[in-house]
Coordinates of C-alpha atoms in Angstrom, one line a residue:
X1 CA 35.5 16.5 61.3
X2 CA 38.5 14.5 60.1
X3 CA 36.3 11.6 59.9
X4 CA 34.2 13.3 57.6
X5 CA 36.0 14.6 55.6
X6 CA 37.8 10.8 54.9
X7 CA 34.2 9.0 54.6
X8 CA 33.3 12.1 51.9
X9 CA 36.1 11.7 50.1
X10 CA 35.9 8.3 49.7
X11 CA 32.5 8.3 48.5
X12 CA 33.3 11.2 45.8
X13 CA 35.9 8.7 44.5
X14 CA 33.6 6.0 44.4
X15 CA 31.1 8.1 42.2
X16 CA 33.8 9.1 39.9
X17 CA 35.2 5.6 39.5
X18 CA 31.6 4.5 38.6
X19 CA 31.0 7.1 36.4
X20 CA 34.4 7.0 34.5
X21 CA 33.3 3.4 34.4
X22 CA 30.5 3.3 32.1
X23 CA 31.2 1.8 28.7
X24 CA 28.9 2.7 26.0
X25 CA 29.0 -0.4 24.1
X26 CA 26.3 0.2 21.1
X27 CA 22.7 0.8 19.9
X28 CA 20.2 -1.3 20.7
X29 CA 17.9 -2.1 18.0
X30 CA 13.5 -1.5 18.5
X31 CA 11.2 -4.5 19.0
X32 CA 8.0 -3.1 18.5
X33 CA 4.7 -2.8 16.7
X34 CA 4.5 -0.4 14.2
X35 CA 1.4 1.1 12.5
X36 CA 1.6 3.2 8.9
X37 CA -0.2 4.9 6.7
X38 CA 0.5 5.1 3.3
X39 CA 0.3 7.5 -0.1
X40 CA 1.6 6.9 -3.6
X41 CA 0.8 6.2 -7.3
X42 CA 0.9 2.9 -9.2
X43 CA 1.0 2.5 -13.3
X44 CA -0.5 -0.3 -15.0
X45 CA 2.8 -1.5 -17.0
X46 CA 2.2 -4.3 -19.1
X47 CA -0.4 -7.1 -19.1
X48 CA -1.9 -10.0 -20.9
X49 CA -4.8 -12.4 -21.1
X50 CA -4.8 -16.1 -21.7
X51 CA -7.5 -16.0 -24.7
X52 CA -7.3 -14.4 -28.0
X53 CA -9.4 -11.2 -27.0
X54 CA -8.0 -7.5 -26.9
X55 CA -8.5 -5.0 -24.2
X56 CA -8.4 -7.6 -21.3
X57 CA -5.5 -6.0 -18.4
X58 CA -6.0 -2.9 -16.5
X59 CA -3.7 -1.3 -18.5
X60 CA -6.2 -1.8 -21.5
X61 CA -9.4 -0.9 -20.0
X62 CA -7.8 2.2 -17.3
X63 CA -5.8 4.9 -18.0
X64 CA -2.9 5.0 -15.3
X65 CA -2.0 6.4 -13.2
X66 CA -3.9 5.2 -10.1
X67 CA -4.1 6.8 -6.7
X68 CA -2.7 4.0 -4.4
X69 CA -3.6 4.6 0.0
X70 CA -2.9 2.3 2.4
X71 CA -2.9 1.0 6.3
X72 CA -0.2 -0.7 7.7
X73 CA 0.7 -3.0 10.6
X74 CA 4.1 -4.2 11.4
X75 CA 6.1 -5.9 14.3
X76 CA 9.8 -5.5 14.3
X77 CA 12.3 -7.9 15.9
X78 CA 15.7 -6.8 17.2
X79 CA 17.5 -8.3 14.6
X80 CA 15.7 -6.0 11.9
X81 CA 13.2 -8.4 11.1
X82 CA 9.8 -7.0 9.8
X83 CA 6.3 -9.0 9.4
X84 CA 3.6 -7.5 8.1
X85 CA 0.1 -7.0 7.1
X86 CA -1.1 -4.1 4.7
X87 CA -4.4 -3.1 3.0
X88 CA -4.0 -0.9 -0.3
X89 CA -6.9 0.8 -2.4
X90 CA -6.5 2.1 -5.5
X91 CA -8.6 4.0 -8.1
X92 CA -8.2 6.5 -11.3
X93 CA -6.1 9.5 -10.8
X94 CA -8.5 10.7 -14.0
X95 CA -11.9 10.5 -12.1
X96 CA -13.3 9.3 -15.4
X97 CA -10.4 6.6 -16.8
X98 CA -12.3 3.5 -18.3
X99 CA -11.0 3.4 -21.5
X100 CA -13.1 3.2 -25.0
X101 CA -16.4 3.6 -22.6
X102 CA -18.7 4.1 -25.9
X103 CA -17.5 0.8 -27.4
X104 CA -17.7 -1.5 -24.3
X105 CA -21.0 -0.6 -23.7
X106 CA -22.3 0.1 -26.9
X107 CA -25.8 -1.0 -26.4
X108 CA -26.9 1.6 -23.6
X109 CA -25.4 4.4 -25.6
X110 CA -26.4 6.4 -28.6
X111 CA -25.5 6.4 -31.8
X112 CA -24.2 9.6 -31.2
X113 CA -21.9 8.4 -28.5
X114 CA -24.4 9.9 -25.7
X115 CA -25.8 8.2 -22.6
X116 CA -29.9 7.7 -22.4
X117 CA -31.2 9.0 -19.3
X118 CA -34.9 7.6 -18.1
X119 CA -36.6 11.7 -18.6
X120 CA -35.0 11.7 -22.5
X121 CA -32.3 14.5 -21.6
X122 CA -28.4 13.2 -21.9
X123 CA -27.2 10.9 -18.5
X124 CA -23.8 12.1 -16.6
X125 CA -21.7 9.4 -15.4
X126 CA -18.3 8.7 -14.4
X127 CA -17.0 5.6 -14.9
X128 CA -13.4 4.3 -12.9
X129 CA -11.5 1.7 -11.8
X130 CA -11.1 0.6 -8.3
X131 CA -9.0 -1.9 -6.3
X132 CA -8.2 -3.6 -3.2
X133 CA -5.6 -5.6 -2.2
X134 CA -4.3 -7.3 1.2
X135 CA -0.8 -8.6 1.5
X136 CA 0.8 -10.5 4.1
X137 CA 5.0 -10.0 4.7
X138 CA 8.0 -10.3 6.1
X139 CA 11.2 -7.6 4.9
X140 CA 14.3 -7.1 6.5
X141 CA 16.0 -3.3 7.8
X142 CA 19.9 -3.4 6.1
X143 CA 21.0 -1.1 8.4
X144 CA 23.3 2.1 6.9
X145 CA 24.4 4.3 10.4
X146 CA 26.2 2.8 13.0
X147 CA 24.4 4.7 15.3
X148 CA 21.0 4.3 13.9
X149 CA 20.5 0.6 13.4
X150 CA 16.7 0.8 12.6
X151 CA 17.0 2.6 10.0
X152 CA 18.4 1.7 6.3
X153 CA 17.5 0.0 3.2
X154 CA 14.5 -2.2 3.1
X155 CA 13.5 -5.1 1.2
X156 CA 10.4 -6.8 1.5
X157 CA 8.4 -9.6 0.1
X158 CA 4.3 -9.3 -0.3
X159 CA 1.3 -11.6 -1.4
X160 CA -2.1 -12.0 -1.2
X161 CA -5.6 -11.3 -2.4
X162 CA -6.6 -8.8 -4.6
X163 CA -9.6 -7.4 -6.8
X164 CA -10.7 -5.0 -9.3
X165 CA -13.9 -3.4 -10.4
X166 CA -15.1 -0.5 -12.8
X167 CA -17.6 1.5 -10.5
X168 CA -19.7 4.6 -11.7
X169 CA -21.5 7.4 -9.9
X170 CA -24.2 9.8 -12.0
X171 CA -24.9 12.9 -11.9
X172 CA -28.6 13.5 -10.1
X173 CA -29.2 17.1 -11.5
X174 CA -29.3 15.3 -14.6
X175 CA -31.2 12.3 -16.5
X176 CA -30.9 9.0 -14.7
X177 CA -29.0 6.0 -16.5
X178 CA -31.5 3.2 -15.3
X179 CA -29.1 0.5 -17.4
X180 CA -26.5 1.6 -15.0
X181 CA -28.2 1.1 -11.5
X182 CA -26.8 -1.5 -8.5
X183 CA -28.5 -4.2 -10.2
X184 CA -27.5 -3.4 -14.2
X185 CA -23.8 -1.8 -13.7
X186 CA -22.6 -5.8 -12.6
X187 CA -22.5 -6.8 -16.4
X188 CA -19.8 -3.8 -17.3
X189 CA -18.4 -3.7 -14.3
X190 CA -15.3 -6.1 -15.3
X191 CA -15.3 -7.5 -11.5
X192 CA -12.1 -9.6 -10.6
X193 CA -10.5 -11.8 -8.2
X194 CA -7.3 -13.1 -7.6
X195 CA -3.9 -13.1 -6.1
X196 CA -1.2 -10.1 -5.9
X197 CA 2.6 -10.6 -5.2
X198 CA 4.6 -7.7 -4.4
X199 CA 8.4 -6.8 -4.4
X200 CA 9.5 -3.4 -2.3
X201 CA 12.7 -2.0 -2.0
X202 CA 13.2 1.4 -0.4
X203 CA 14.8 3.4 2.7
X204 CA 13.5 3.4 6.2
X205 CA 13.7 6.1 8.5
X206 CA 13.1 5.7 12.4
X207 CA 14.1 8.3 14.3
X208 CA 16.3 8.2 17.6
X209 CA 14.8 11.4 19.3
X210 CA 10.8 11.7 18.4
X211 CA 8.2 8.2 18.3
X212 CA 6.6 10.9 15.0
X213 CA 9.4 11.3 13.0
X214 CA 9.4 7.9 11.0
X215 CA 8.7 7.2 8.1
X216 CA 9.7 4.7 4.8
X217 CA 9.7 5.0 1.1
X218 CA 9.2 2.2 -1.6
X219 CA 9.6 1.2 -5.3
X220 CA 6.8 -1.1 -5.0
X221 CA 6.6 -4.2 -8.4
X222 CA 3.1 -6.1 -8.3
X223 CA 2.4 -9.1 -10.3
X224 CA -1.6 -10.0 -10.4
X225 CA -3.3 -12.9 -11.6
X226 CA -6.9 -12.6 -11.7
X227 CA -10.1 -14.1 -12.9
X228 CA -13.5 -12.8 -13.8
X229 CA -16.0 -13.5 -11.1
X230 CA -19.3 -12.6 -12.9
X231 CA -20.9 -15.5 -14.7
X232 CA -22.1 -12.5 -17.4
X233 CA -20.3 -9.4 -19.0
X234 CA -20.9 -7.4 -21.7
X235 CA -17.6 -6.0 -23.5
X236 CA -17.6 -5.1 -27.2
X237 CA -14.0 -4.2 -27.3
X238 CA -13.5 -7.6 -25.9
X239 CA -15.9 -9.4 -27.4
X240 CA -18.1 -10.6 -24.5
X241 CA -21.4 -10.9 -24.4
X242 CA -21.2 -14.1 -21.5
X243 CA -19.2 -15.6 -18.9
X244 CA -15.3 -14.5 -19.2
X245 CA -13.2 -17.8 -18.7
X246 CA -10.3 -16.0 -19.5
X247 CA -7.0 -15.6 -16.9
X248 CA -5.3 -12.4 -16.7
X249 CA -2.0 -11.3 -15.6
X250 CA -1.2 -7.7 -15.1
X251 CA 1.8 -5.9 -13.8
X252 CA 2.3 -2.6 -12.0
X253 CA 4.6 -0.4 -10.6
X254 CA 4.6 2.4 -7.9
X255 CA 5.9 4.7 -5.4
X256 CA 4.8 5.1 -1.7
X257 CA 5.5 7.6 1.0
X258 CA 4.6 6.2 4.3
X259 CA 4.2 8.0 8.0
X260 CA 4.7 5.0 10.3
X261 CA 4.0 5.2 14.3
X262 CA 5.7 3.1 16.5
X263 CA 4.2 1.6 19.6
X264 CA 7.5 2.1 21.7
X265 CA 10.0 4.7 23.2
X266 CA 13.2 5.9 21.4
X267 CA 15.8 3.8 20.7
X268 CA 18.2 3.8 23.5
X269 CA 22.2 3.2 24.4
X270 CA 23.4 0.1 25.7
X271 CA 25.9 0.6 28.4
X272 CA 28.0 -1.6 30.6
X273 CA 29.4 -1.0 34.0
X274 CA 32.5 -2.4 36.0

């Protein structure tokens, strides 16, 4: 019994010395891949074209502001590293925002300002902007709690390939607009190409307890540079009745609130033994 009671003591010191031990020497930061998706608003805030006709940026030809969704994927190094791919779309927070529609299109409207539909009786249509964009890029997690290092301020830098469209949808009940059908609405429908860089700065949120409790939110600057892709457009505002050689350059602005899910458990303790 005497031996016992010696061996058991001896192991209960062991356990305490281990124990008593431990050092708990930091956070360790994710590496993971991280999917999100995204809501906000953008606002067309200035913009120019290279030629000497009016009306030419998005800012001219949709009212702001735009609905702005988007998909996210991300991969996250342990030094706070982020690379990234995203997809935006954007349209008219007005469902019906192309601006000065009577005067662009002047020829398939009457001289009463009305659309013609093909039975006589007045056509219904909506006419808005939409866009796409997809942006490769790399940001970096400044990190503001000592113990939450994933989390912080967040810059990030963006660029890619963008375009922008006017698109319409008519009413059924009513007359039909034949001059805007799939194969007539490509000479209003303003379509361009080109390339989108984008500066974000925001905070980052990833939580240490739950893998659904993450999330980011952005000031978002976009500078585009685009080019018509039709070889003909009608635009009496602008002046075209042709092919658009102009260049334009348009810049917007936004907010965005995104719910991001990491692929990953929670961010765990580092500890040391001896």
């Amino acid at each position: 019994m005497r031996y016992k009671s010696i061996v058991a003591a001896v192991i209960l010191m062991l356990v305490s010395t281990v124990s008593h031990g431990q050092e708990k020497h930091g956070i360790d930061t994710l590496q993971c891949h991280i999917v999100g998706f995204s809501f906000g608003a953008l606002t067309p805030l200035s913009g120019s074209n290279s030629g000497d006709m009016p009306g030419g940026s998005m800012k001219d030809l949709y009212n702001g502001p735009y609905l702005n969704f988007a998909l996210e994927w991300d991969y996250k190094t342990k030094r706070n590293w982020i690379v990234s791919l995203e997809g935006d779309l954007w349209f008219g927070y007005n469902s019906d925002n192309l601006t000065l529609r009577a005067e662009r299109m002047g020829d398939i409207y009457t001289s009463q300002g009305y659309l013609m539909g093909m039975d006589g009786s007045d056509g219904v249509v909506t006419l808005y902007n939409r866009g796409f964009a997809v942006r490769p890029g790399i940001g970096k997690i400044i990190p503001l709690f000592r113990k939450n290092p994933d989390s912080g301020i967040l810059l990030k830098l963006s660029g890619g390939w963008m375009m922008q469209k006017t698109v319409n949808t008519q009413d059924m009940n009513e007359g039909e607009v034949p001059q805007l059908d799939e194969k007539m609405m490509p000479l209003y429908d303003h379509l361009r190409h080109g390339l989108i860089l984008t500066e974000s700065v925001g905070f980052i949120y990833m939580s240490n307890r739950s893998t659904y409790i993450n999330f980011k939110i952005t000031f978002d600057l976009s500078q585009c540079f685009s080019w018509s892709t039709r070889p003909y457009i009608i635009d009496k505002v602008m002046g075209l009745n042709g092919k658009d050689n102009n260049r334009y350059f348009d810049l917007m602005g936004g907010v965005k609130l995104s719910w991001m899910f990491p692929f990953t458990g929670k961010t765990s303790y580092d500890y040391y033994y001896y």
